[in-house]
DNA sequence: TATGAAATTGAAGCAAA
DNA sequence: TTTGCTTCAATTTCATA
């Protein structure tokens, strides 16, 4: 899992795949100047070495009726490891939580939460925050626009 | 692109694919009780109707030398449309910005930013905030742990 | 109209040069 | 690394409910 050295061909391949994971090896090969087989072998290595963590389908929140997104800053009561770990587990189990970061600063956690509507979000806050004695305080921001939502990472040699 | 009705089989299929887009139709079929062909047909429809927006490779930031992640809350000087739009465009063009949300509340924008190191982040802040007269204030939180990073949406009928 | 079974196309995986 | 062969999965066809 330690950093393998990636040449510019690897980066070009990754750039294709993080755009569209279904791009076939031959197409990539044409772009980067490599045979399909060579591309496949490189992709296999990139998967095995963990550079490609996984391949996922990105779903449309709107099509699924998840119209609302929130950013929530959470402050915990007292930071002890057991408590933080419990919160982590809770977050992982909660379907509404799309993302969670443990951060430095005033807040302890930053959450990105989706919900069907306000009512759905309120149910979530009750379950997640009000009923949790370890949560001291939380502030909610309603997302008006998802200006940029991506897992796309900047690749130095990006095609 | 308008919301098609999704039955519980569709939701089960989506649940598989947003976990692992490479799951083969036969495996999904066994899980949900459908033939491989039927699963494929449904997947095709889900793609065409835009419920599945795209399929992407999720890359490891660490493996790519992007060791640091930040959450930045940005307050703008005065909210006028032209200015907000300019900031939006800047965000979209910035490779370091992985995500950006326009939100209600004290902050105007919430950014998730990746950088190689602190120096890289500082260069970014100079370019993005200090040199931008429209940015009144910003607060940075360093991400210590990416507890949950996903685009995984909660599916009511989730398998 | 959507399904399952069988046949076809196509891409990925593998071996040998 | 490429070439060609094999295997496996996606797609199409077709009969059926």
XYZ file of C-alpha atoms (C1' of nucleotides) in Angstrom:
352
model
C 0.000 0.000 0.000
C 3.077 2.266 0.060
C 3.515 4.669 -2.812
C 4.643 2.920 -5.949
C 6.320 5.055 -8.540
C 3.887 6.117 -11.209
C 5.163 7.231 -14.557
C 3.337 9.619 -16.839
C 1.626 6.725 -18.595
C 0.123 5.533 -15.319
C -1.068 9.041 -14.577
C -2.647 9.317 -18.011
C -4.423 6.003 -17.497
C -5.647 7.067 -14.057
C -6.880 10.318 -15.522
C -9.048 8.371 -17.965
C -10.371 5.995 -15.333
C -11.322 8.589 -12.759
C -13.274 10.270 -15.528
C -14.951 7.079 -16.725
C -14.088 3.741 -15.201
C -15.715 1.930 -18.105
C -13.302 3.227 -20.714
C -11.987 0.133 -22.439
C -8.289 -0.613 -22.499
C -8.020 -0.168 -26.229
C -9.377 3.394 -26.145
C -6.993 4.302 -23.344
C -4.172 2.665 -25.244
C -4.822 4.792 -28.298
C -4.800 7.948 -26.184
C -1.634 7.224 -24.265
C 0.213 5.319 -26.974
C 0.200 1.813 -25.584
C -1.272 -1.538 -26.568
C -4.515 -2.641 -24.957
C -2.753 -5.492 -23.167
C -0.152 -3.161 -21.707
C -2.875 -0.845 -20.460
C -4.681 -3.767 -18.835
C -1.569 -4.938 -17.046
C -0.944 -1.464 -15.726
C -4.540 -1.144 -14.566
C -4.244 -4.459 -12.771
C -1.109 -3.262 -10.989
C -2.777 0.014 -10.083
C -5.671 -1.878 -8.544
C -3.484 -4.305 -6.638
C -1.180 -1.610 -5.318
C -4.161 0.350 -4.040
C -3.661 3.412 -6.212
C -7.100 2.614 -7.576
C -9.019 2.042 -4.357
C -12.252 1.007 -5.972
C -14.639 1.626 -8.824
C -18.067 2.931 -8.067
C -21.262 4.040 -9.747
C -22.095 7.682 -9.104
C -25.836 8.016 -8.652
C -27.986 11.071 -9.184
C -29.253 12.313 -5.808
C -32.131 14.056 -7.523
C -33.260 10.954 -9.366
C -33.358 9.187 -6.014
C -35.418 11.892 -4.363
C -32.579 13.099 -2.165
C -33.077 16.763 -2.793
C -31.273 18.233 0.213
C -27.646 18.344 1.255
C -26.216 19.757 4.468
C -22.799 20.524 5.880
C -22.704 19.960 9.628
C -19.915 20.955 12.011
C -19.917 18.827 15.133
C -18.257 19.655 18.444
C -17.832 16.803 20.856
C -18.169 17.071 24.642
C -14.781 15.783 25.639
C -12.362 14.217 23.274
C -11.425 10.790 24.464
C -10.540 8.012 22.123
C -13.349 5.633 22.992
C -15.929 8.333 22.445
C -14.456 9.458 19.138
C -14.380 5.884 17.982
C -17.993 5.369 18.913
C -18.957 8.420 16.897
C -16.931 7.187 13.949
C -18.774 3.873 13.988
C -22.118 5.635 14.195
C -21.203 7.789 11.206
C -20.166 4.797 9.143
C -23.460 3.096 9.871
C -25.587 6.136 9.031
C -26.776 6.101 5.443
C -27.524 9.807 5.501
C -23.893 10.658 6.117
C -22.153 10.839 2.815
C -18.859 12.096 4.132
C -17.202 12.631 7.472
C -13.870 14.221 8.311
C -12.186 14.327 11.694
C -10.536 17.726 11.820
C -8.460 20.127 13.902
C -9.927 23.429 15.079
C -13.130 24.383 16.863
C -15.180 21.638 15.308
C -14.198 18.030 15.728
C -16.065 16.544 12.813
C -17.311 17.894 9.499
C -20.181 15.951 7.971
C -21.814 16.082 4.571
C -25.343 14.806 4.952
C -28.097 14.096 2.429
C -31.783 13.835 3.184
C -35.069 13.580 1.359
C -36.296 16.794 2.920
C -36.073 18.924 6.054
C -38.151 16.482 8.052
C -35.795 13.689 7.122
C -32.851 15.790 8.213
C -34.463 16.608 11.538
C -35.067 12.958 12.253
C -31.428 12.414 11.481
C -30.231 15.179 13.835
C -32.335 13.793 16.657
C -30.907 10.310 16.217
C -27.371 11.457 15.638
C -26.883 14.538 17.815
C -29.652 15.261 20.302
C -29.737 11.742 21.615
C -25.964 11.617 21.821
C -24.650 13.037 25.139
C -21.152 13.218 23.690
C -22.173 15.826 21.140
C -21.795 19.250 22.725
C -22.859 21.381 19.804
C -23.490 21.264 16.081
C -24.070 23.863 13.374
C -25.928 23.133 10.192
C -25.470 24.809 6.834
C -27.940 24.075 4.095
C -26.314 23.455 0.735
C -27.849 25.704 -1.893
C -25.548 24.621 -4.660
C -23.133 21.746 -5.099
C -20.637 23.858 -6.978
C -18.143 21.036 -7.275
C -18.596 17.486 -6.096
C -15.962 15.065 -7.079
C -13.508 12.489 -6.150
C -11.382 13.625 -9.008
C -7.859 14.164 -7.835
C -5.374 16.448 -9.517
C -2.847 14.358 -11.429
C 0.410 16.161 -12.042
C 0.803 14.549 -15.426
C -2.925 14.742 -16.099
C -3.897 14.186 -19.710
C -33.516 12.895 -17.307
C -36.717 13.202 -15.208
C -37.180 10.824 -12.336
C -38.200 7.390 -13.506
C -39.943 5.104 -11.039
C -37.520 2.721 -9.465
C -38.757 -0.511 -7.968
C -37.031 -2.352 -5.175
C -35.068 -4.432 -7.668
C -33.586 -1.295 -9.216
C -32.645 -0.015 -5.784
C -30.984 -3.295 -4.899
C -29.018 -3.198 -8.133
C -27.963 0.405 -7.512
C -26.911 -0.508 -4.017
C -24.534 -3.107 -5.438
C -23.136 -0.824 -8.100
C -22.435 2.151 -5.888
C -20.498 -0.220 -3.673
C -18.584 -1.796 -6.536
C -19.286 -0.844 -10.112
C -17.468 -3.940 -11.338
C -19.857 -6.402 -9.787
C -20.919 -8.679 -12.620
C -24.562 -8.991 -13.556
C -24.750 -12.637 -12.583
C -23.647 -11.932 -9.008
C -26.177 -9.141 -8.702
C -28.810 -11.375 -10.223
C -28.225 -14.054 -7.619
C -28.539 -11.494 -4.837
C -31.705 -9.848 -6.063
C -33.333 -12.872 -7.676
C -33.125 -12.001 -11.345
C -31.387 -13.405 -14.382
C -28.116 -11.832 -15.494
C -29.739 -10.618 -18.688
C -32.527 -8.879 -16.813
C -30.030 -7.194 -14.524
C -28.065 -5.936 -17.526
C -31.155 -4.552 -19.139
C -32.042 -2.680 -15.980
C -28.518 -1.333 -15.580
C -28.639 -0.085 -19.138
C -31.899 1.711 -18.468
C -30.536 3.200 -15.243
C -27.562 4.552 -17.158
C -29.643 5.974 -19.962
C -32.156 7.599 -17.645
C -29.359 9.284 -15.708
C -29.983 7.575 -12.374
C -26.461 6.252 -12.774
C -24.638 9.440 -13.693
C -21.315 7.823 -14.311
C -18.888 5.172 -13.171
C -15.545 6.289 -11.858
C -12.333 4.961 -10.366
C -11.705 6.180 -6.844
C -8.002 6.898 -6.449
C -5.945 6.902 -3.299
C -4.844 10.461 -2.491
C -1.937 9.110 -0.456
C -0.660 6.946 -3.266
C -0.645 10.036 -5.450
C 1.343 12.037 -2.935
C -1.614 14.152 -1.863
C -1.091 13.583 1.807
C -3.085 16.477 3.188
C -6.768 17.321 3.130
C -8.385 20.489 4.449
C -11.876 21.754 5.070
C -12.095 25.478 4.465
C -15.012 27.746 5.333
C -15.042 30.852 3.175
C -16.855 34.102 3.911
C -17.262 36.485 1.013
C -17.064 40.263 1.278
C -20.437 41.130 -0.175
C -22.708 38.638 -1.810
C -23.530 39.766 -5.284
C -24.235 37.359 -8.056
C -21.378 38.319 -10.341
C -18.890 37.896 -7.542
C -20.284 34.539 -6.445
C -20.169 33.355 -10.009
C -16.565 34.429 -10.399
C -15.650 32.475 -7.288
C -17.501 29.433 -8.579
C -15.538 29.516 -11.796
C -12.287 29.864 -9.925
C -13.169 26.865 -7.775
C -14.006 24.730 -10.784
C -10.689 25.564 -12.386
C -8.654 24.819 -9.253
C -7.328 21.277 -9.191
C -6.730 21.410 -5.472
C -10.412 21.920 -4.770
C -12.048 18.542 -4.622
C -15.418 19.754 -3.498
C -17.204 23.030 -3.057
C -20.631 23.770 -1.608
C -22.450 27.078 -1.583
C -24.242 27.178 1.744
C -26.475 29.193 4.050
C -25.171 30.450 7.384
C -22.093 32.364 8.447
C -19.886 30.847 5.806
C -20.732 31.214 2.161
C -18.695 28.352 0.768
C -17.388 25.114 2.199
C -14.389 23.683 0.380
C -12.638 20.351 0.609
C -9.088 20.871 -0.539
C -6.222 18.441 -1.124
C -2.567 19.367 -1.270
C 0.796 17.663 -1.371
C 1.848 19.319 1.856
C 1.435 22.462 3.959
C 3.526 24.504 1.567
C 1.299 23.441 -1.293
C -1.751 24.442 0.692
C -0.288 27.840 1.520
C 0.417 28.525 -2.106
C -3.181 27.612 -2.765
C -4.558 29.951 -0.086
C -2.504 32.834 -1.423
C -3.792 32.300 -4.945
C -7.342 31.603 -3.917
C -8.043 33.779 -0.877
C -5.406 36.376 -0.061
C -5.223 37.661 -3.594
C -9.000 37.736 -3.860
C -10.473 40.978 -2.494
C -13.916 39.413 -2.448
C -12.894 36.929 0.217
C -13.457 38.535 3.604
C -12.369 35.662 5.805
C -11.601 31.961 5.747
C -11.020 29.307 8.387
C -9.007 26.197 7.738
C -9.406 22.850 9.446
C -6.796 20.213 8.830
C -8.279 16.781 8.197
C -6.724 14.233 10.531
C -8.880 11.353 9.408
C -11.173 10.798 6.473
C -13.687 8.836 8.500
C -16.040 8.412 5.585
C -15.497 9.553 2.053
C -18.065 8.482 -0.400
C -20.626 9.310 -2.908
C -22.703 6.505 -1.556
C -26.304 7.576 -1.310
C -28.855 6.104 1.052
C -31.280 3.919 -0.874
C -34.616 3.435 0.801
C -34.783 -0.159 -0.275
C -31.070 -0.611 0.204
C -29.956 -4.239 0.149
C -43.931 -5.143 -21.465
C -40.515 -7.567 -18.901
C -38.570 -11.955 -18.333
C -35.264 -16.149 -18.885
C -32.568 -19.177 -22.066
C -29.602 -19.513 -25.729
C -26.545 -17.522 -29.149
C -23.441 -13.758 -30.448
C -20.402 -10.068 -29.838
C -16.817 -8.033 -27.404
C -13.451 -7.228 -23.963
C -10.432 -8.882 -20.375
C -7.022 -12.289 -18.933
C -3.225 -15.177 -20.006
C 0.721 -17.467 -22.323
C 4.306 -17.584 -25.414
C 7.392 -15.322 -28.357
C 6.020 -5.302 -24.733
C 3.291 -7.221 -28.202
C 0.554 -11.036 -30.507
C -2.797 -14.388 -30.541
C -5.643 -17.583 -27.930
C -8.842 -18.518 -24.162
C -12.160 -17.302 -20.910
C -15.661 -14.654 -19.180
C -19.106 -11.143 -19.244
C -22.138 -7.995 -21.774
C -25.427 -7.800 -25.461
C -28.752 -9.411 -28.712
C -32.206 -12.574 -30.214
C -36.108 -15.044 -29.469
C -39.852 -17.486 -27.247
C -42.863 -16.927 -23.361
C -45.762 -15.322 -19.682
